[in-house]
PDB file of C-alpha atoms (C1' of nucleotides) in Angstrom:
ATOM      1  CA  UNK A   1      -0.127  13.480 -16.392  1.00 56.00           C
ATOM      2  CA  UNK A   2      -3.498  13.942 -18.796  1.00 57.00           C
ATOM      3  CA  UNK A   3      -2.672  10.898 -19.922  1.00 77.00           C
ATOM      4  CA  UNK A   4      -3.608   8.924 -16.387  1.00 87.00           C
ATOM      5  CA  UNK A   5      -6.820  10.660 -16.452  1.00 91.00           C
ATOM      6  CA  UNK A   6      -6.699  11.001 -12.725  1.00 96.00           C
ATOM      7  CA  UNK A   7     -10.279  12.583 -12.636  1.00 96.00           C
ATOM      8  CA  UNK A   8     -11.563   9.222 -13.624  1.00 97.00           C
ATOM      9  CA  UNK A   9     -13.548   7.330 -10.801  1.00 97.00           C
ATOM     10  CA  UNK A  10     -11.139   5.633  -8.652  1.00 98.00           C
ATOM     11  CA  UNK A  11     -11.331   1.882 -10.342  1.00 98.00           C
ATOM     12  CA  UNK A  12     -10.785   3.495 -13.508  1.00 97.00           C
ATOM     13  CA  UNK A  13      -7.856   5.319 -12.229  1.00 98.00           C
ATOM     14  CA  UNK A  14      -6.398   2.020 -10.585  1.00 98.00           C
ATOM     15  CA  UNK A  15      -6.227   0.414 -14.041  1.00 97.00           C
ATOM     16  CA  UNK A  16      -4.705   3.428 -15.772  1.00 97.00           C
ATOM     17  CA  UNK A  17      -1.916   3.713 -13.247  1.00 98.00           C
ATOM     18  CA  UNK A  18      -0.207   0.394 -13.715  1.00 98.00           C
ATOM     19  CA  UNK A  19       2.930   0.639 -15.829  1.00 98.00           C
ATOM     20  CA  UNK A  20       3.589   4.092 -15.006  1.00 98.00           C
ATOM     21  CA  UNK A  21       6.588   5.587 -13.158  1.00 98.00           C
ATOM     22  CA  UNK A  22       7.128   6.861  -9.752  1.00 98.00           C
ATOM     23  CA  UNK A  23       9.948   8.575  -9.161  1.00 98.00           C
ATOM     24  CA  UNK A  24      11.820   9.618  -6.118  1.00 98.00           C
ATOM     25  CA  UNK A  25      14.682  11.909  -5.583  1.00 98.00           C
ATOM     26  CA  UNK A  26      16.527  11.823  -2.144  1.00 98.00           C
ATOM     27  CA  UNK A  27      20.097  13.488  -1.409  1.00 97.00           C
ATOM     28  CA  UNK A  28      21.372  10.122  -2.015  1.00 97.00           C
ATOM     29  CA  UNK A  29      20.062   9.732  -5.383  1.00 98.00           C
ATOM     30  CA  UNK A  30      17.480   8.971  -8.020  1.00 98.00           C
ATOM     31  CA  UNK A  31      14.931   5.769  -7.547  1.00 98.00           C
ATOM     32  CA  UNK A  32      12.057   4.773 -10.574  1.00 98.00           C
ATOM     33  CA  UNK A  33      10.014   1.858 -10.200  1.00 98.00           C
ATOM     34  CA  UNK A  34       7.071   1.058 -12.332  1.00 98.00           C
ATOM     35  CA  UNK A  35       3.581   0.594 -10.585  1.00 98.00           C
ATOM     36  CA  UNK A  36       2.510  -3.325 -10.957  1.00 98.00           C
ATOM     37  CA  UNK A  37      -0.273  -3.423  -8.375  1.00 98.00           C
ATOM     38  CA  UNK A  38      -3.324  -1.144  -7.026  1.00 98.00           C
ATOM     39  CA  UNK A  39      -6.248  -0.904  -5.388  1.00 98.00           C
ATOM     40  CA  UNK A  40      -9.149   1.713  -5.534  1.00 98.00           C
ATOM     41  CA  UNK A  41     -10.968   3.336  -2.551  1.00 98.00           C
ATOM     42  CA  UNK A  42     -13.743   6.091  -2.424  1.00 97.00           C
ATOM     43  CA  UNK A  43     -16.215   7.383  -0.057  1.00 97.00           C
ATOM     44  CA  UNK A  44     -18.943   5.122  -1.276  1.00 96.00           C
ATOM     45  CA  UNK A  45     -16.940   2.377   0.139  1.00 96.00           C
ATOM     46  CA  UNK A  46     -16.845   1.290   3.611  1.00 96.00           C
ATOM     47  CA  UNK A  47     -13.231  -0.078   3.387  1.00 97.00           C
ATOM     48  CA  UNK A  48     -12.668   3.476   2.344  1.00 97.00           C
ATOM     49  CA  UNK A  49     -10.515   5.951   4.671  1.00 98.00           C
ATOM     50  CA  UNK A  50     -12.830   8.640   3.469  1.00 97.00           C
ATOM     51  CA  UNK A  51     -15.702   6.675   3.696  1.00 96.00           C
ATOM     52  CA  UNK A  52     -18.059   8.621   6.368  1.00 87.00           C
ATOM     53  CA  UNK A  53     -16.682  11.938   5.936  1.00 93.00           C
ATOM     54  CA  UNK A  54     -13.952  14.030   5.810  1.00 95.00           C
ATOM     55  CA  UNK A  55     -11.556  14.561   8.732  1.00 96.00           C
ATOM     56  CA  UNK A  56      -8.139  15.852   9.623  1.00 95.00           C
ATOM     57  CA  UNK A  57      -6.314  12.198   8.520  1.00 96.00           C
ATOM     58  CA  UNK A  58      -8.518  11.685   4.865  1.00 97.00           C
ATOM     59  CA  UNK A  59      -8.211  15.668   4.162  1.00 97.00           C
ATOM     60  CA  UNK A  60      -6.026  15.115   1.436  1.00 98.00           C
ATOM     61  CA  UNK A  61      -8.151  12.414  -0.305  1.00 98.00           C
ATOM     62  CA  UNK A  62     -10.775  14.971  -0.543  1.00 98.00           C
ATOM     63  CA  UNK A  63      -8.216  17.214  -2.656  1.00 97.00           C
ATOM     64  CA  UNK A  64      -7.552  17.792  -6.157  1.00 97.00           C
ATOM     65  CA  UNK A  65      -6.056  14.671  -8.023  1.00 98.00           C
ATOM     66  CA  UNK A  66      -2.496  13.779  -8.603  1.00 98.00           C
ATOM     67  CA  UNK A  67      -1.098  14.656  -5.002  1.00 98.00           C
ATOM     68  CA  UNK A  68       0.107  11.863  -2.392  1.00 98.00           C
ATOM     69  CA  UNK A  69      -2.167  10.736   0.669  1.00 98.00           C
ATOM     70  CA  UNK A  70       0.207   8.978   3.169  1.00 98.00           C
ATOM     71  CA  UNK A  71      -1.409   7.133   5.721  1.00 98.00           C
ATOM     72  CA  UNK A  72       0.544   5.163   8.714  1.00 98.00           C
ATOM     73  CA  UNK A  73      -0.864   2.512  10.389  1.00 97.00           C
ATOM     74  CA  UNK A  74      -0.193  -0.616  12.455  1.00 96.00           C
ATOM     75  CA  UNK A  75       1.971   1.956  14.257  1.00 96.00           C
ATOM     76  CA  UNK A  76       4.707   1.942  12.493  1.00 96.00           C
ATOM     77  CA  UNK A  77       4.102   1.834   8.676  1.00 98.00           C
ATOM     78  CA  UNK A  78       3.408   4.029   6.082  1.00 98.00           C
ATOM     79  CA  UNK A  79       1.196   3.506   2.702  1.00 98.00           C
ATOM     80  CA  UNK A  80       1.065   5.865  -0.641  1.00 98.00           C
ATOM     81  CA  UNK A  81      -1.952   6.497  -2.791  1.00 98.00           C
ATOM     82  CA  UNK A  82      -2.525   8.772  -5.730  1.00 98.00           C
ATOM     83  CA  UNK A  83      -5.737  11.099  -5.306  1.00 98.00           C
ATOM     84  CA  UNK A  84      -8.002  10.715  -7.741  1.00 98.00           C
ATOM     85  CA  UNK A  85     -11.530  12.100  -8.514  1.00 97.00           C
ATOM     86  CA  UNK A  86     -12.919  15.561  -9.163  1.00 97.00           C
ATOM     87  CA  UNK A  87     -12.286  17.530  -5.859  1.00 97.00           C
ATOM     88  CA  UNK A  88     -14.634  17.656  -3.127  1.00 97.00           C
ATOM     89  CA  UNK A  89     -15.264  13.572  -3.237  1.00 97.00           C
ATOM     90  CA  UNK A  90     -12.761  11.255  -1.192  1.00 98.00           C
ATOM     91  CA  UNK A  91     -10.908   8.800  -3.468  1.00 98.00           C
ATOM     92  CA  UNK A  92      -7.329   7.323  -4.205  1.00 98.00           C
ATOM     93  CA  UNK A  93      -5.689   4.856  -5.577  1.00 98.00           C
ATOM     94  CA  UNK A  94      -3.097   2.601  -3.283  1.00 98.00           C
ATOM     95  CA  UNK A  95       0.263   1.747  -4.386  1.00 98.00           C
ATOM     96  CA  UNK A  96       0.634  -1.692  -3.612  1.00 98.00           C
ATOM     97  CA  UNK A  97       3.720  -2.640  -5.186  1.00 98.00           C
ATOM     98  CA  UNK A  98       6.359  -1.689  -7.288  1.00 98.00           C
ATOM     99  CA  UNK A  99       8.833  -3.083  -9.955  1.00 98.00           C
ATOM    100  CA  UNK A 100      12.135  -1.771  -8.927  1.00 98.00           C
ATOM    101  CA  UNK A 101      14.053  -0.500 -12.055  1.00 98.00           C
ATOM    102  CA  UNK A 102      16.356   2.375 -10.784  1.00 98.00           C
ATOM    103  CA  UNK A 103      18.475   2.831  -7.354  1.00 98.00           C
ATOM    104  CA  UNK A 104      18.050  -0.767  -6.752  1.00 98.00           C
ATOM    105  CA  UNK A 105      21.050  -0.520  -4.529  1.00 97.00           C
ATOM    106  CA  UNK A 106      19.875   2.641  -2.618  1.00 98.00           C
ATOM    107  CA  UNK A 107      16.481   0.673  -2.058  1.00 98.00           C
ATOM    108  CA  UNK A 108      18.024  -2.328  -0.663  1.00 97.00           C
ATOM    109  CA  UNK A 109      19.700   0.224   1.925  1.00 97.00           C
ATOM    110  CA  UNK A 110      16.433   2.028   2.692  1.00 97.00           C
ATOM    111  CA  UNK A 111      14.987  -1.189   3.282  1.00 97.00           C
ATOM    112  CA  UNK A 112      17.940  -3.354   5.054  1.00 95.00           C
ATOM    113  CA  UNK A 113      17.675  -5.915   2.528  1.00 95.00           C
ATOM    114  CA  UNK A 114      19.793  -7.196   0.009  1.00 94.00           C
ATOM    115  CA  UNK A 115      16.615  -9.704  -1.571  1.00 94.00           C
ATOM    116  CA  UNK A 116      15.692  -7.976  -4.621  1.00 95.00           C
ATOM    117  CA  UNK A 117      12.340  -9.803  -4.537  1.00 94.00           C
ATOM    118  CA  UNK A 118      11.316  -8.233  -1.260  1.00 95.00           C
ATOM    119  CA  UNK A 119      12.175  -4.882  -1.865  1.00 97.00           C
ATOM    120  CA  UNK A 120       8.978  -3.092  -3.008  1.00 98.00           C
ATOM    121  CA  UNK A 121       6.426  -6.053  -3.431  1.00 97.00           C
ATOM    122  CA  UNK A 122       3.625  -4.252  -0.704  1.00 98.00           C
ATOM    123  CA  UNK A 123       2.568  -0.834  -0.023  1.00 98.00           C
ATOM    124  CA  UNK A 124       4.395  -0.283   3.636  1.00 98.00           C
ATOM    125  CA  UNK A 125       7.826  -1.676   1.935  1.00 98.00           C
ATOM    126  CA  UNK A 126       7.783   0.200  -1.330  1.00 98.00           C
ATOM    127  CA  UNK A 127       7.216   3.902   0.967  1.00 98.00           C
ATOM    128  CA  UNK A 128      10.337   2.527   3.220  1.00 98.00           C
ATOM    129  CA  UNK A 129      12.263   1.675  -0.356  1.00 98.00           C
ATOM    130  CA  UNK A 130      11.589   5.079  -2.036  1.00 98.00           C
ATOM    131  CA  UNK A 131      12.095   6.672   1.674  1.00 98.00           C
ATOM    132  CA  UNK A 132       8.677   7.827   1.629  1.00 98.00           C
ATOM    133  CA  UNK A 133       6.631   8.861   4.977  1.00 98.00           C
ATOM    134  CA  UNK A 134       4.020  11.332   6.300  1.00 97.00           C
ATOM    135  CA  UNK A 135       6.389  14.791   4.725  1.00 97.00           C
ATOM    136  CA  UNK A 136       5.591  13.920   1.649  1.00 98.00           C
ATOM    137  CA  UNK A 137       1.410  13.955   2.747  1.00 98.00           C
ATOM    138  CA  UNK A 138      -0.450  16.324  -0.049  1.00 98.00           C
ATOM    139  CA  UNK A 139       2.361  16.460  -2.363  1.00 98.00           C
ATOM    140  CA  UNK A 140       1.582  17.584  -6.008  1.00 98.00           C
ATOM    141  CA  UNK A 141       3.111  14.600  -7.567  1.00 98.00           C
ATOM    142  CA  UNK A 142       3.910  16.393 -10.735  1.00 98.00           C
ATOM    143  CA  UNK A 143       7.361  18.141  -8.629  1.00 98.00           C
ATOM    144  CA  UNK A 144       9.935  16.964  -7.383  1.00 98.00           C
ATOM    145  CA  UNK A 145      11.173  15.298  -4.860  1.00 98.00           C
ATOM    146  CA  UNK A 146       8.508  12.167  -5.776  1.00 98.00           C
ATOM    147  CA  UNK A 147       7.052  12.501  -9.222  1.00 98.00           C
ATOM    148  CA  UNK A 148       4.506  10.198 -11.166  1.00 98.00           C
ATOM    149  CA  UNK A 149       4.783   9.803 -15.245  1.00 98.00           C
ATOM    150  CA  UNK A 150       3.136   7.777 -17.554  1.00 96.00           C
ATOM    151  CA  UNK A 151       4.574   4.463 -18.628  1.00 95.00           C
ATOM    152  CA  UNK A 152       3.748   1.753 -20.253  1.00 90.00           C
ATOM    153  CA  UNK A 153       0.460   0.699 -21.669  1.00 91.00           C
ATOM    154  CA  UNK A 154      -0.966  -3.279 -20.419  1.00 93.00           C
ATOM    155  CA  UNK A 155      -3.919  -4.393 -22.446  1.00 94.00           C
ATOM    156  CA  UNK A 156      -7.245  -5.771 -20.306  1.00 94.00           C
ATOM    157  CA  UNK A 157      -6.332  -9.325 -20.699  1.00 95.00           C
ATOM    158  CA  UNK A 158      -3.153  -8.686 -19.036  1.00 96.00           C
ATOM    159  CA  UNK A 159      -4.762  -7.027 -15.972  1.00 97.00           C
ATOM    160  CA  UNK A 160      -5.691  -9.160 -13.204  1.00 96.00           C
ATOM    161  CA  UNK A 161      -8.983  -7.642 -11.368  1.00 96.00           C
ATOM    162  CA  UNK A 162      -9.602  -9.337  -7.925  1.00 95.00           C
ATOM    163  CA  UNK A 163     -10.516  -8.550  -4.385  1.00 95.00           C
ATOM    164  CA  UNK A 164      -8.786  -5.999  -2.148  1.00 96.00           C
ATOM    165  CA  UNK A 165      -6.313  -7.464   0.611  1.00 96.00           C
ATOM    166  CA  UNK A 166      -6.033  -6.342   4.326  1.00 95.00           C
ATOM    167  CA  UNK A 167      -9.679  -5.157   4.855  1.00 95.00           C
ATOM    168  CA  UNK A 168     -12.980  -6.826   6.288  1.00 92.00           C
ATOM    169  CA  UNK A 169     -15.305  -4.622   5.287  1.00 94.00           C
ATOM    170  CA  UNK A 170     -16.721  -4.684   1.168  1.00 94.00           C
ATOM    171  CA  UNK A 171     -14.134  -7.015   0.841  1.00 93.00           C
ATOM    172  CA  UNK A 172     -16.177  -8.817  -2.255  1.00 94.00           C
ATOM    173  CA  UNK A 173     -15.163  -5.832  -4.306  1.00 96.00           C
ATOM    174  CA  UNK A 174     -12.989  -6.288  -7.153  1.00 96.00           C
ATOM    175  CA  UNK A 175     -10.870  -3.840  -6.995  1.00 97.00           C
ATOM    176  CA  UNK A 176      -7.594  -4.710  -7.021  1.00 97.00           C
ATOM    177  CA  UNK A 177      -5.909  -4.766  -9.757  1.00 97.00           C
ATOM    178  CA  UNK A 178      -2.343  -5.612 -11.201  1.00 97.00           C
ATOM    179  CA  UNK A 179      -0.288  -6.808 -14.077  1.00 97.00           C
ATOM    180  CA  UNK A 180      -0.203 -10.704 -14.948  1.00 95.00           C
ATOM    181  CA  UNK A 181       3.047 -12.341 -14.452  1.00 94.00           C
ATOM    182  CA  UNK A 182       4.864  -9.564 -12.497  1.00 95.00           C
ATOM    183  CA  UNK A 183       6.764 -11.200  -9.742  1.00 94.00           C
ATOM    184  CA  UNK A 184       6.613  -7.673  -7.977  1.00 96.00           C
ATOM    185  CA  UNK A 185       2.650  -8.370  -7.018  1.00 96.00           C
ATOM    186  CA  UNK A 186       2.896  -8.553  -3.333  1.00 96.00           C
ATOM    187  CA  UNK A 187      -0.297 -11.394  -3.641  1.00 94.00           C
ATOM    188  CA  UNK A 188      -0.610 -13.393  -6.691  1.00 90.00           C
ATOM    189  CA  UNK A 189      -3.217 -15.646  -7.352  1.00 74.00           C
ATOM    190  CA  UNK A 190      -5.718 -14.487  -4.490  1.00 66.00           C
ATOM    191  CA  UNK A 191      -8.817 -16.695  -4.462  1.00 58.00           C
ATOM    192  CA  UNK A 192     -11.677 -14.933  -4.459  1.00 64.00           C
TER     193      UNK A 192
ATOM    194  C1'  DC B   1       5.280 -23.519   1.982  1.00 50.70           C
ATOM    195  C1'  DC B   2       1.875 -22.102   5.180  1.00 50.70           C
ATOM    196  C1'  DG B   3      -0.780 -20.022   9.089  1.00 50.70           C
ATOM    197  C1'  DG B   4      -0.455 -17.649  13.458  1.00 50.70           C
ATOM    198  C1'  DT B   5       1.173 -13.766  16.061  1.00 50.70           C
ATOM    199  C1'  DG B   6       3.487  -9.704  18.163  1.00 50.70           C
ATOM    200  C1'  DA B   7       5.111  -5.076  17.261  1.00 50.70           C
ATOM    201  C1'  DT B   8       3.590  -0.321  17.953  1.00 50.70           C
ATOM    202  C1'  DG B   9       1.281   4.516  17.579  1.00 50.70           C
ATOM    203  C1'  DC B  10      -2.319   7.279  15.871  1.00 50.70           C
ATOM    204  C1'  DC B  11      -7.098   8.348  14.828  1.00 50.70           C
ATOM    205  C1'  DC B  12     -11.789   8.246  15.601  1.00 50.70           C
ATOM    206  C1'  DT B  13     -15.930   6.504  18.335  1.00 50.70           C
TER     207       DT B  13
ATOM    208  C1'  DG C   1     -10.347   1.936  24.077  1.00 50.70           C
ATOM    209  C1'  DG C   2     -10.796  -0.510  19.635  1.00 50.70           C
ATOM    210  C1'  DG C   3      -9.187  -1.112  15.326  1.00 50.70           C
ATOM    211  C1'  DC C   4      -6.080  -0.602  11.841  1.00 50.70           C
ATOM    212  C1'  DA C   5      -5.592  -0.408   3.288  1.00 50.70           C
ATOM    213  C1'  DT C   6       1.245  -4.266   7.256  1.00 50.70           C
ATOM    214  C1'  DC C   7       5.334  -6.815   7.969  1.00 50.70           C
ATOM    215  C1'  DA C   8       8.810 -10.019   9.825  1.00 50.70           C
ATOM    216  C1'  DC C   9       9.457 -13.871  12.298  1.00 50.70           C
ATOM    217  C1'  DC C  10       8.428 -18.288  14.121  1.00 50.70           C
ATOM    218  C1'  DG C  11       7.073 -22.995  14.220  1.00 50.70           C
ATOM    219  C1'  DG C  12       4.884 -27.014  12.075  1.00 50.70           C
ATOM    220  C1'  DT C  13       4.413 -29.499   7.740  1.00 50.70           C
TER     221       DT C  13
END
DNA sequence: CCGGTGATGCCCT
DNA sequence: GGGCATCACCGGT
């Protein structure tokens, strides 16, 4: 997982995580998807979870890099980011969305769905695709049962850098980030 | 296709 | 008690 340089900042860290692999092992099988969209938060941010300090929620954000902070929200979702950062300052990287490209089926029954398009194209449906939820909070996502691994390589020109979606506050940051063309990218073409 | 809105529970002020 | 790193559904176009 050298290869993601997770210790990078947390924009950096966005960028070098599209194209690679999550992987998630359940007792009803194996799922992969490759990651197509993310967005970077830290504590100098005020969008930031760990922005202000740390608590009892944003512990895990203040950990070592490569494990899994799972957040829920809007009562009744859950979201996955990738720690990043040297530990001791609060950042992570959020999942957004997902190409699905194994255990399609057993994602469309996670998610009640049979629209391929719709599985995994935003961060609260890729956790319910990949069965994900607050056990899997501080995982080191170099084990089993949810794994990350390098993938493939996308040059700058065909990463799209734009503004983060959901939040109000430094929402003029840039700092989203996904691959050109996917039609897994839960918002294309966001005017900023 | 698009914007508006209700669902629903936990955390922090 | 307010606000939320969301989603599905509804109605008008």
């Amino acid at each position: 997982m050298e290869s993601l340089d997770l210790l990078a900042s947390a924009t950096k860290a966005a960028k070098n995580l599209l194209g690679s692999l999550l992987i998630r092992a359940t007792p009803q099988g194996i799922m992969v998807g490759k990651i197509v969209e993310t967005e970077a938060y830290d504590q100098s941010d005020a969008a930031s979870h760990s922005f202000g300090g740390r608590t009892a929620r944003t512990d895990v954000m203040f950990g070592p890099p490569g494990h899994a902070y799972i957040y829920f929200t809007y009562g009744m979702h859950y979201c996955l980011n990738v720690v990043c950062g040297q530990p001791g300052y609060g950042s992570a990287v959020l999942i957004r969305a997902i190409e699905p490209l194994e255990g399609i089926q057993l994602m469309k029954d996670y998610r009640q769905t049979n629209d391929e398009r719709n599985l995994t194209n935003g961060p609260a449906k890729l956790c319910q695709a990949l069965m994900i939820d607050k056990q899997l909070n501080g995982h080191d996502l170099s084990k089993w049962p949810l794994k990350l691994e390098p993938g493939a390589k996308f040059k700058p020109r065909q990463i799209v850098k734009t503004t983060r979606i959901g939040i109000t506050k430094d929402s003029h940051l840039l700092w989203r980030f996904y691959i050109k063309d996917n039609s897994f990218v839960s918002v294309p073409n966001t005017p900023i």
